[in-house]
Coordinates of C-alpha atoms in Angstrom, one line a residue:
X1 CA 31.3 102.1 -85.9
X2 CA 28.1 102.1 -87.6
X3 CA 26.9 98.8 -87.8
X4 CA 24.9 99.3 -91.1
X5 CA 27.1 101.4 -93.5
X6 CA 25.3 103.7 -95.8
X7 CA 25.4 102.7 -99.4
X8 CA 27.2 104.1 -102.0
X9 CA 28.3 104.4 -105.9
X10 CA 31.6 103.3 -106.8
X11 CA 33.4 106.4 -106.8
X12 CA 37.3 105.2 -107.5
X13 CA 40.4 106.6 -105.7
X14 CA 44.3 107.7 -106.8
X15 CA 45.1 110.0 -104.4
X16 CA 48.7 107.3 -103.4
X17 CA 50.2 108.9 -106.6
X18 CA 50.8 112.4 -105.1
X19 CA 53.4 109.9 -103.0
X20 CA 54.8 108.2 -105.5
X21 CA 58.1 107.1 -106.3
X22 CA 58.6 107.7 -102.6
X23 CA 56.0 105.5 -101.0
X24 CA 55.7 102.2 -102.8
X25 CA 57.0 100.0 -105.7
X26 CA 55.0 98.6 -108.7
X27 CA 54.1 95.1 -108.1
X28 CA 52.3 92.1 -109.7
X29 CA 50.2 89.5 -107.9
X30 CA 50.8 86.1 -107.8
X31 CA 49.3 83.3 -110.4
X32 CA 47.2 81.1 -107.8
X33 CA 46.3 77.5 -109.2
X34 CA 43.0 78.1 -107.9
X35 CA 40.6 80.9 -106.9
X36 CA 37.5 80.0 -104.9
X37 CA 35.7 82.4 -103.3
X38 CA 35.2 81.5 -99.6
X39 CA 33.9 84.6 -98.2
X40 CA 32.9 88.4 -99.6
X41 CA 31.6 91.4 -97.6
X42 CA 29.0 92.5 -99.0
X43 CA 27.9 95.2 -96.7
X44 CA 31.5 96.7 -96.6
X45 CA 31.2 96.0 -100.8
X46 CA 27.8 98.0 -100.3
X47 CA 29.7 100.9 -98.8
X48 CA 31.9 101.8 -101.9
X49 CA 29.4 100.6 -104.6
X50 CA 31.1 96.9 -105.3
X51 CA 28.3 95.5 -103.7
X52 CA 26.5 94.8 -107.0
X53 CA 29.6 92.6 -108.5
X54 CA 28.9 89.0 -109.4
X55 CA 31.1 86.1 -108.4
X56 CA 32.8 86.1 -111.6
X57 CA 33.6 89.5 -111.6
X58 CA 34.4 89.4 -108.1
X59 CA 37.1 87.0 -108.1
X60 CA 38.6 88.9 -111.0
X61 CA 39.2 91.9 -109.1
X62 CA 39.9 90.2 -105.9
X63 CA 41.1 86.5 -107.1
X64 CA 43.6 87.6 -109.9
X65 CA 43.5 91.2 -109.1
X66 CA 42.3 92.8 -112.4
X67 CA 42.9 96.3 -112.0
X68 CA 39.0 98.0 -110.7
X69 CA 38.3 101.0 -113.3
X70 CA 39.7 103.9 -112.7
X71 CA 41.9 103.4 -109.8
X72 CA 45.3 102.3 -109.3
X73 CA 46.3 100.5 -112.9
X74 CA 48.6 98.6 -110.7
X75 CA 49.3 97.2 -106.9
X76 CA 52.1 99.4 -104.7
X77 CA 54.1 97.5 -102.4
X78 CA 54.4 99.6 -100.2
X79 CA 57.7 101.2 -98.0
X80 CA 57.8 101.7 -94.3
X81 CA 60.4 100.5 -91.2
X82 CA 59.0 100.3 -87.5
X83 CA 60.1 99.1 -84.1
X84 CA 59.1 95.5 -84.0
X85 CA 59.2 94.3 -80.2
X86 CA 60.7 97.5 -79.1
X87 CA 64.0 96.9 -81.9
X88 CA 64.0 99.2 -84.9
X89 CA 63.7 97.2 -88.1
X90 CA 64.3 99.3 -90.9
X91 CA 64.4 95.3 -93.7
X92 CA 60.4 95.7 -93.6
X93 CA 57.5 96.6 -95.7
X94 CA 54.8 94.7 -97.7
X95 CA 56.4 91.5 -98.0
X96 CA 52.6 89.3 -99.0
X97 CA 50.8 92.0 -99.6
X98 CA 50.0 95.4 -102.0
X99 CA 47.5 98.4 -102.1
X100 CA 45.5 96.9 -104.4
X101 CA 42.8 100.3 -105.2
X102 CA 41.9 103.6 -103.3
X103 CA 38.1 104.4 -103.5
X104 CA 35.6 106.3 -101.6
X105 CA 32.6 105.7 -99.1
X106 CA 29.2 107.3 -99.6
X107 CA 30.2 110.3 -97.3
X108 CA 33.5 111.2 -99.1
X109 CA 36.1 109.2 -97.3
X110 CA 39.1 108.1 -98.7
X111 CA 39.8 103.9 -98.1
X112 CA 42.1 101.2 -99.3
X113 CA 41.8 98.1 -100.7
X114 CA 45.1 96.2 -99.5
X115 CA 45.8 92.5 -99.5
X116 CA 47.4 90.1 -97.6
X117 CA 48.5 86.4 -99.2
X118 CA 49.1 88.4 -102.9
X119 CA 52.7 86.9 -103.4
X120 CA 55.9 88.1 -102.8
X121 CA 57.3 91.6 -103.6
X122 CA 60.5 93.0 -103.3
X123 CA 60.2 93.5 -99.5
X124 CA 59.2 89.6 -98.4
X125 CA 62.8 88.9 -97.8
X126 CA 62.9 84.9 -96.8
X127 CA 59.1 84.9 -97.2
X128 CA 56.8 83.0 -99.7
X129 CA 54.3 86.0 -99.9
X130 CA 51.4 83.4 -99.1
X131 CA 48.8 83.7 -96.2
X132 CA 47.1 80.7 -94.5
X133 CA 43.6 80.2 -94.9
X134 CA 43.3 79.8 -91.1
X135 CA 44.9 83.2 -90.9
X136 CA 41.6 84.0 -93.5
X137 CA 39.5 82.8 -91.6
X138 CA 40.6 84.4 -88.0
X139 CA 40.8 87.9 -89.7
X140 CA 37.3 87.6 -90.9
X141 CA 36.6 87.2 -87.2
X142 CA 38.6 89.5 -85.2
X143 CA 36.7 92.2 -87.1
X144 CA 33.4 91.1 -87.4
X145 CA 33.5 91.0 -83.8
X146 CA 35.3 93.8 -83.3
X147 CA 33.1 96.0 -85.5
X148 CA 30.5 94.4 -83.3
X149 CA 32.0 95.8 -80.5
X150 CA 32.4 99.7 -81.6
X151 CA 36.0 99.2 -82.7
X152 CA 37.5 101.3 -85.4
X153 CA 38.9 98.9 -87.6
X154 CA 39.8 97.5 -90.7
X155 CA 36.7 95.0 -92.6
X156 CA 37.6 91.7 -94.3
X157 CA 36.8 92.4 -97.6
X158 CA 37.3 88.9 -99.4
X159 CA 39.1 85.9 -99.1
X160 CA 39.9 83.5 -101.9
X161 CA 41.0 80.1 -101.4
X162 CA 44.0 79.4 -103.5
X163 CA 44.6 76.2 -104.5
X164 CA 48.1 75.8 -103.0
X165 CA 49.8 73.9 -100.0
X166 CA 51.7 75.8 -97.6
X167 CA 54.0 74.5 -94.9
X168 CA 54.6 76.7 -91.9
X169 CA 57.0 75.9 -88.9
X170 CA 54.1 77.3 -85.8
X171 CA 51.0 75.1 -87.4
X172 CA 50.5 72.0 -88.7
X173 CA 51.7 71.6 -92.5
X174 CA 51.0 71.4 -95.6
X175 CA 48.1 73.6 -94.7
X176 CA 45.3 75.4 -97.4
X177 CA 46.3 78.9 -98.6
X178 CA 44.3 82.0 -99.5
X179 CA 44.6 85.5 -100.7
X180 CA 42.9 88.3 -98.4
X181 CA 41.7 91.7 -98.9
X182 CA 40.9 94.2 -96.1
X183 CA 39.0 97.9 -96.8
X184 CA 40.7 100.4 -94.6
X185 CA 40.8 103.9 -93.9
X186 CA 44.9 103.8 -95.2
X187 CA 47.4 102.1 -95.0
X188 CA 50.0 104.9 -94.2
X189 CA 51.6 103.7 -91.0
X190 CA 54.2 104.8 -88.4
X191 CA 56.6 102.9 -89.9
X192 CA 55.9 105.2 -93.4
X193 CA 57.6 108.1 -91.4
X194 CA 59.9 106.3 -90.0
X195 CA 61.3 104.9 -92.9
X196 CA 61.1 108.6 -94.2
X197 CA 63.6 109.9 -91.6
X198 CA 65.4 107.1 -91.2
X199 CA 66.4 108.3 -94.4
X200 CA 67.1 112.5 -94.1
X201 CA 63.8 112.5 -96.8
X202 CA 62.6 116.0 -95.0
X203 CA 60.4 116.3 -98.5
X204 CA 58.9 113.3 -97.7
X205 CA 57.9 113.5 -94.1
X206 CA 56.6 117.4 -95.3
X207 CA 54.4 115.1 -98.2
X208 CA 53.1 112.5 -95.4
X209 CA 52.2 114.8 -92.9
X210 CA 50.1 116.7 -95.7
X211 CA 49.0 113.6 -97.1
X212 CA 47.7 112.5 -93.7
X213 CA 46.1 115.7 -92.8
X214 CA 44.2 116.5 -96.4
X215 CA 43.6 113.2 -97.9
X216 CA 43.2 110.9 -94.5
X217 CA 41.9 114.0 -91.7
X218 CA 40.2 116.2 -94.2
X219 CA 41.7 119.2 -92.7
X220 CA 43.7 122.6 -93.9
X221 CA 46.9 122.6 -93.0
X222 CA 47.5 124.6 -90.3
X223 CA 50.6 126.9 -88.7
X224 CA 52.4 123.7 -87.5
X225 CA 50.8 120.6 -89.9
X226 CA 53.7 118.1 -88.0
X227 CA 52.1 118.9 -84.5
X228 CA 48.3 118.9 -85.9
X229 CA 48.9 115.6 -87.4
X230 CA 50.5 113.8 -83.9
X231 CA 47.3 115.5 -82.2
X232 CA 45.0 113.6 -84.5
X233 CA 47.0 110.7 -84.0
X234 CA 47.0 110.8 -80.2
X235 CA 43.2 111.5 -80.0
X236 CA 42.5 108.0 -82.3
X237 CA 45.2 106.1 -81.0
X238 CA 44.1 106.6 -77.2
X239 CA 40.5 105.9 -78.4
X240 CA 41.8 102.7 -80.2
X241 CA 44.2 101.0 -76.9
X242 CA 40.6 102.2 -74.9
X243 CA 38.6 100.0 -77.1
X244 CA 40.5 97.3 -77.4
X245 CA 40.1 97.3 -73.3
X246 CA 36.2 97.3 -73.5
X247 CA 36.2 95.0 -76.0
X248 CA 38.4 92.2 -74.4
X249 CA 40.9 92.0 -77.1
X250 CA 44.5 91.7 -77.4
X251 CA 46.0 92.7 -80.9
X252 CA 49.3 90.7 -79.8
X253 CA 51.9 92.7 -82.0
X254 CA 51.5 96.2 -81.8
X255 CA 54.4 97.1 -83.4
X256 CA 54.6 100.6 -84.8
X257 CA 54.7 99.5 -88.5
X258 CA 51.4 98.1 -87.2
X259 CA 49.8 101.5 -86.3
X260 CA 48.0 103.4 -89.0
X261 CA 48.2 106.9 -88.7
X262 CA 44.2 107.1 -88.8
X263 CA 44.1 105.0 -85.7
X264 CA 42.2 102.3 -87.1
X265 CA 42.8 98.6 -86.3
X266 CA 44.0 96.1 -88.3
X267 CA 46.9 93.3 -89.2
X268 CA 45.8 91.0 -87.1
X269 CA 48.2 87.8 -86.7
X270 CA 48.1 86.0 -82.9
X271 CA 45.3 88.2 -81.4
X272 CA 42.8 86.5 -78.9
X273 CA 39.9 87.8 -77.0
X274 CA 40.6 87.5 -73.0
X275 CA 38.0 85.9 -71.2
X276 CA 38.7 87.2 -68.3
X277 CA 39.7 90.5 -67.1
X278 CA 43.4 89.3 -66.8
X279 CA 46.2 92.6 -67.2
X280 CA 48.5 89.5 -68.0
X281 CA 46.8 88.0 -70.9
X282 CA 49.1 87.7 -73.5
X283 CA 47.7 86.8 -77.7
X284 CA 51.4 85.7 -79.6
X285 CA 53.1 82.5 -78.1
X286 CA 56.5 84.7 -78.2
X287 CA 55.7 87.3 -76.4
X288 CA 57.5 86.0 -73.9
X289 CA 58.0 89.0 -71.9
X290 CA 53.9 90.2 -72.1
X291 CA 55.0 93.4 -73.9
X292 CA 51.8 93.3 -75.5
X293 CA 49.9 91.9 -72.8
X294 CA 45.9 93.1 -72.9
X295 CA 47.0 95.4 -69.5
X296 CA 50.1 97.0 -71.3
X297 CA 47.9 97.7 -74.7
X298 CA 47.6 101.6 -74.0
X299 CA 51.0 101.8 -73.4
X300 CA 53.0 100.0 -76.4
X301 CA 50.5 102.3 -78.4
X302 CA 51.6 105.2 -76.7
X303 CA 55.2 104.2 -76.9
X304 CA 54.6 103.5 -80.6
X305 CA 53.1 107.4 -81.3
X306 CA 56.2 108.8 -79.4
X307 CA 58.1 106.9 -82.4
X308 CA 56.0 109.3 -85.0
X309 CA 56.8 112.4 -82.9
X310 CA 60.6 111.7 -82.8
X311 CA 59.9 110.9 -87.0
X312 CA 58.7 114.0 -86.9
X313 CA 61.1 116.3 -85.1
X314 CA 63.2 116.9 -88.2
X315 CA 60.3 119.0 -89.9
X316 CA 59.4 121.0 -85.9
X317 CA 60.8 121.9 -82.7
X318 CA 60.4 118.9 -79.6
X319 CA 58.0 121.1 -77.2
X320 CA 54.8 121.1 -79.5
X321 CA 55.3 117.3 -80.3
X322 CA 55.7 116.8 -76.4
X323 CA 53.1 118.8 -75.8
X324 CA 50.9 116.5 -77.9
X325 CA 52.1 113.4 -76.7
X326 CA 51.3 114.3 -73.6
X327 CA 47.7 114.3 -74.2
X328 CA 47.6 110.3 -74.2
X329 CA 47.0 109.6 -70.9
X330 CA 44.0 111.8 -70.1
X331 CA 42.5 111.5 -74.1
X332 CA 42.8 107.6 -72.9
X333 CA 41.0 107.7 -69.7
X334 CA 38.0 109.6 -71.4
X335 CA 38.0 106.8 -73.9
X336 CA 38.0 104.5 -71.4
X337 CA 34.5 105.9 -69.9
X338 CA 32.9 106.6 -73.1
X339 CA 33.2 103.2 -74.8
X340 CA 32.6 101.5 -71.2
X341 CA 29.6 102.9 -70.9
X342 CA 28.7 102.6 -74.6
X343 CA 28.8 98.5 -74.5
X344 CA 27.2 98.3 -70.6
X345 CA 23.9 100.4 -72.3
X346 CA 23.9 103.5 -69.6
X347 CA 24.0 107.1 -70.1
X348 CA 28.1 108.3 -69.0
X349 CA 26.3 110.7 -66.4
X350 CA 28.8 113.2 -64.5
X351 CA 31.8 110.8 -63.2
X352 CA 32.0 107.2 -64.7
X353 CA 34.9 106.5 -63.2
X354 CA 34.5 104.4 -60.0
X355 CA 31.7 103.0 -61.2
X356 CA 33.9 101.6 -64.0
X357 CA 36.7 100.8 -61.3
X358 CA 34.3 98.7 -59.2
X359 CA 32.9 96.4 -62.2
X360 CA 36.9 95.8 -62.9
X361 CA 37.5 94.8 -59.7
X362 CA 33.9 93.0 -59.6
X363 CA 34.9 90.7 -62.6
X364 CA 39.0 90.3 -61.4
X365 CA 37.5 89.1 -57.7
X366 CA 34.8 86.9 -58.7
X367 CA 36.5 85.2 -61.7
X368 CA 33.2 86.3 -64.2
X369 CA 34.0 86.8 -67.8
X370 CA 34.0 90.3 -69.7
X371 CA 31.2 89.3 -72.0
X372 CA 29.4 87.7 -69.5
X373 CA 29.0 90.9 -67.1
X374 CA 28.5 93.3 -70.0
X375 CA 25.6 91.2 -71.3
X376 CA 24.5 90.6 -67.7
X377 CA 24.1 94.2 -66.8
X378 CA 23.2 95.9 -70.1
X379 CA 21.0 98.6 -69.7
X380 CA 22.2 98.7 -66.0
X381 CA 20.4 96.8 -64.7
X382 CA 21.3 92.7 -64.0
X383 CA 19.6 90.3 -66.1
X384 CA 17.0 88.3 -64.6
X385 CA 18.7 85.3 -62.8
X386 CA 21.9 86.4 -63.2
X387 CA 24.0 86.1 -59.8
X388 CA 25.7 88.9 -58.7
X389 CA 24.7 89.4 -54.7
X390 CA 27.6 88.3 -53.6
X391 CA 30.5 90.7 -51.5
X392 CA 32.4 90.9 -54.4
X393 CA 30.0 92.7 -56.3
X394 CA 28.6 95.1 -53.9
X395 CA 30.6 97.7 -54.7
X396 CA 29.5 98.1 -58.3
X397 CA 25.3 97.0 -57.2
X398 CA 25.7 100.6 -55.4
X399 CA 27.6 102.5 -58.0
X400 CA 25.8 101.2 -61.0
X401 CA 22.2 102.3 -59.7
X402 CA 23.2 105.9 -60.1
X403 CA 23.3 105.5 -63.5
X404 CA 20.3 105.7 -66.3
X405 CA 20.5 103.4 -69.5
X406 CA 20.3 104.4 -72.7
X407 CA 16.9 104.6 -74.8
X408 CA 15.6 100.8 -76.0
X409 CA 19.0 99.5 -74.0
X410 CA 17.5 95.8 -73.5
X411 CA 14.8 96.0 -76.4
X412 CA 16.6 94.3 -78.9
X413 CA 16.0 90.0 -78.6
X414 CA 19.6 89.6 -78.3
X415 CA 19.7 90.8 -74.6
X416 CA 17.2 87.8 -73.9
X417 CA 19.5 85.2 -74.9
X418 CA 20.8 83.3 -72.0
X419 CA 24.4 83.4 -73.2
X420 CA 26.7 86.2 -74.6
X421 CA 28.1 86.0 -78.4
X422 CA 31.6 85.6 -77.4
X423 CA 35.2 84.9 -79.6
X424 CA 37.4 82.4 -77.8
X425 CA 39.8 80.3 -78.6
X426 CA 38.3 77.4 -78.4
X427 CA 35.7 78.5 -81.1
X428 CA 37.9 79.9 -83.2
X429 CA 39.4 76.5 -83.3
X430 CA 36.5 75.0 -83.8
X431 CA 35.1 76.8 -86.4
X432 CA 38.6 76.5 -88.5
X433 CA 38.6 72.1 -87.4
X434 CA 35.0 72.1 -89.8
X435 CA 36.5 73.7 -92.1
X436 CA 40.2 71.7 -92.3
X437 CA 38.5 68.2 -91.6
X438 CA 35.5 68.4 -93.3
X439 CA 35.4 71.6 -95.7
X440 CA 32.3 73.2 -93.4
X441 CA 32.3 76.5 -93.9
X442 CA 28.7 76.4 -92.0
X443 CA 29.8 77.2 -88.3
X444 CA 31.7 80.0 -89.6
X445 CA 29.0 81.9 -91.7
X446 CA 26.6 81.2 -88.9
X447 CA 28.7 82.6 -86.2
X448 CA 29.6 86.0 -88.3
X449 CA 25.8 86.1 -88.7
X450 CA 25.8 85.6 -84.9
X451 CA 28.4 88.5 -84.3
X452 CA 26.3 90.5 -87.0
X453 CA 23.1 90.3 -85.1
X454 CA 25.1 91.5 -81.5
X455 CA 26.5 94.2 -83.2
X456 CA 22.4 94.9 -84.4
X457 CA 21.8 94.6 -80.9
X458 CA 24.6 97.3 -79.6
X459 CA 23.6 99.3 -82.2
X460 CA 25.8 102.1 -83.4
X461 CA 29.1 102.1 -82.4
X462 CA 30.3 104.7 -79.6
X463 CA 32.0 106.5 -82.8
X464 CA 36.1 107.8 -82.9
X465 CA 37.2 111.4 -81.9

């Protein structure tokens, strides 16, 4: 990902409607007591032209959800089923949240503006529609850092505290409430084609494969548009369980109504950065079986793009779909080496690979953290008084001196800095325990200016397929 998006003029977006009645439901946001802005994205704002709002106007759009001229007059609720855990669950769709507006970047791109915390719609079953502000507050920093890290994914738009006590069974209650938005490239999931032939709607899944491919991929139909959408679908979705990898992260509940078909990240819930490299590491408490453990990423994502294929089989015959499928594994390894090399600073060169197999096994022997090597050794080359002669590192001291760094690798003052910008646990925590206790939203604007000035320092992202 681009670090510094280029600015645009506020160019609104309905292209949703070509979907509707099928897609979504009419909706109206909830009456908050309160709206106090807490945090707004200006450089995502700056890359559809809202950038120039003011506070008032801000929370208008954002707080009480005035409709932004000339998009959507209203928020869709929108309709999808998925596999949740592996069991099919077709009693889901937007049950706290809407697509609020549909706009576009300064290069054309179509992107959502979709909430989370808006109040309850026809499709939050036992649910109060409400989002925590702690959940606020960890989604601005799962992507901040993981647009730091190259990721494809979603930006925290805004988050508005609400004014209203929540009580919660897995955290302590009454806790603070607060109405999010997120700027994605769609919110058109797997679970929107599931739903579709859950329910014999051929038209349908014929509408969201075309929607996908002209509004979302920019691309001409072509002689078999269902197999030409999975294809696009594979190539991100490898790219995405190969970042997540090189990044450390564990989204924790990779469901498929939790896959957008553009293969960006986002809906994050229990995620947690890994510190080590541990195949194990598991982000939601009941996970109990690690389905979603940071090892088994790349393969609850492919598991979850087989579910589009078999979606899509009523519109095409199986072998194209297989054939596409297929694809994962190899599409996935290549990711793999591009985005390793991308955040260790070195030019791919001809074969990656061992060299890539001998820092895993470098950082699962000697116990050393995943930022801590790849801040270590950027550029290649270890940073001075960094300890790495030991046995369990030889392996990787021989392959890694074949390879070349990229331009300005160690230039920036960030790769002087004795220790890594990281996003563990224990930070998270502490960052939300100022805010709880004490209402210090300090440590948290300081460490997404942190996370802002590594991302600086990796400098464009590595980029999507």
């Amino acid at each position: 990902m681009n670090q510094t998006p280029q600015p645009a003029t506020y160019r609104p977006a309905t292209e949703i409607d070509t979907l509707m009645p099928d897609i979504g439901d009419p909706v109206a946001a909830a009456h908050f007591p309160q709206t106090i802005l807490r945090y707004r994205n200006d450089r995502a704002a700056a890359s559809v032209g809202l950038a120039g709002l003011s506070d008032e106007d801000w929370l208008a759009h954002f707080g009480r959800f005035a409709p932004l001229e000339g998009s959507l007059p209203r928020p869709l609720a929108l309709r999808y089923h998925g596999h949740q855990f592996r069991h099919y669950n077709p009693d889901i769709g937007d049950g706290r949240g809407f697509l609020f507006a549909q706009l576009r970047d300064a290069g054309g791109r179509l992107l959502d503006l979709g909430t989370k915390g808006s109040g309850q719609t026809p499709y939050s079953r036992f649910g109060d529609g409400r989002l925590t502000l702690k959940g606020g507050v960890r989604e601005i920093l799962a992507t901040e850092m993981l647009e730091a890290l190259g990721v494809n994914t979603s930006k925290t738009f805004s988050i508005v505290e609400t004014g209203e006590a929540l009580e919660r069974n897995d955290e302590p209650s009454p806790t603070r409430a607060a109405v999010m938005v997120r700027l994605s490239h769609s919110h058109v999931r797997i679970g929107s084609f599931q739903r579709a032939a859950f329910h014999d709607d051929k038209a349908l899944l014929e509408r969201l494969t075309d929607y996908a491919l002209t509004r979302l991929y920019a691309e001409t139909p072509g002689d078999n548009p269902p197999a030409q959408l999975l294809g696009r679908v594979v190539e991100r979705t490898a790219d995405l369980a190969a970042s997540y990898m090189v990044a450390g992260f564990v989204h924790g509940v990779l469901n498929s109504d939790n896959i957008n078909v553009t293969g960006e990240s986002f809906d994050y819930g229990p995620w947690r950065f890994t510190p080590l490299w541990d195949a194990g590491f598991t982000a939601a408490y009941f996970d109990h079986a690690g389905l979603y453990a940071f090892g088994r990423q790349a393969e609850a994502i492919h598991w979850d793009v087989a579910q589009l294929a078999v979606s899509l089989r009523p519109l095409v015959e199986a072998e194209p779909l297989i054939a596409q499928l297929e694809r994962f594994p190899a599409l996935y390894g290549e990711a793999m080496q591009r985005r390793f090399c991308w955040r260790l600073g070195v030019e791919p060169g001809a074969d990656p690979g061992p060299m890539i197999e001998a820092a895993v096994r470098g950082m699962v022997t000697t116990g050393t953290g995943i930022d801590r090597f790849f801040h270590d050794w950027h550029g290649g080359v270890a940073r001075d008084g960094a300890a790495y002669g030991d046995a369990g590192w030889a392996t990787f001291r021989e392959a890694i001196a074949g390879f070349a760094a990229v331009p300005g690798a160690r230039d920036h003052a960030y790769w002087a800095d004795e220790t890594p910008c990281s996003m563990h646990i224990e930070e998270v925590e502490a960052i939300w325990n100022a805010i709880d206790k004490d209402d210090d939203w300090t440590p948290l604007y300081a460490k997404v200016a942190a996370i802002r000035r590594m991302g600086e320092a990796h400098g464009d992202g590595p980029g999507v397929v």
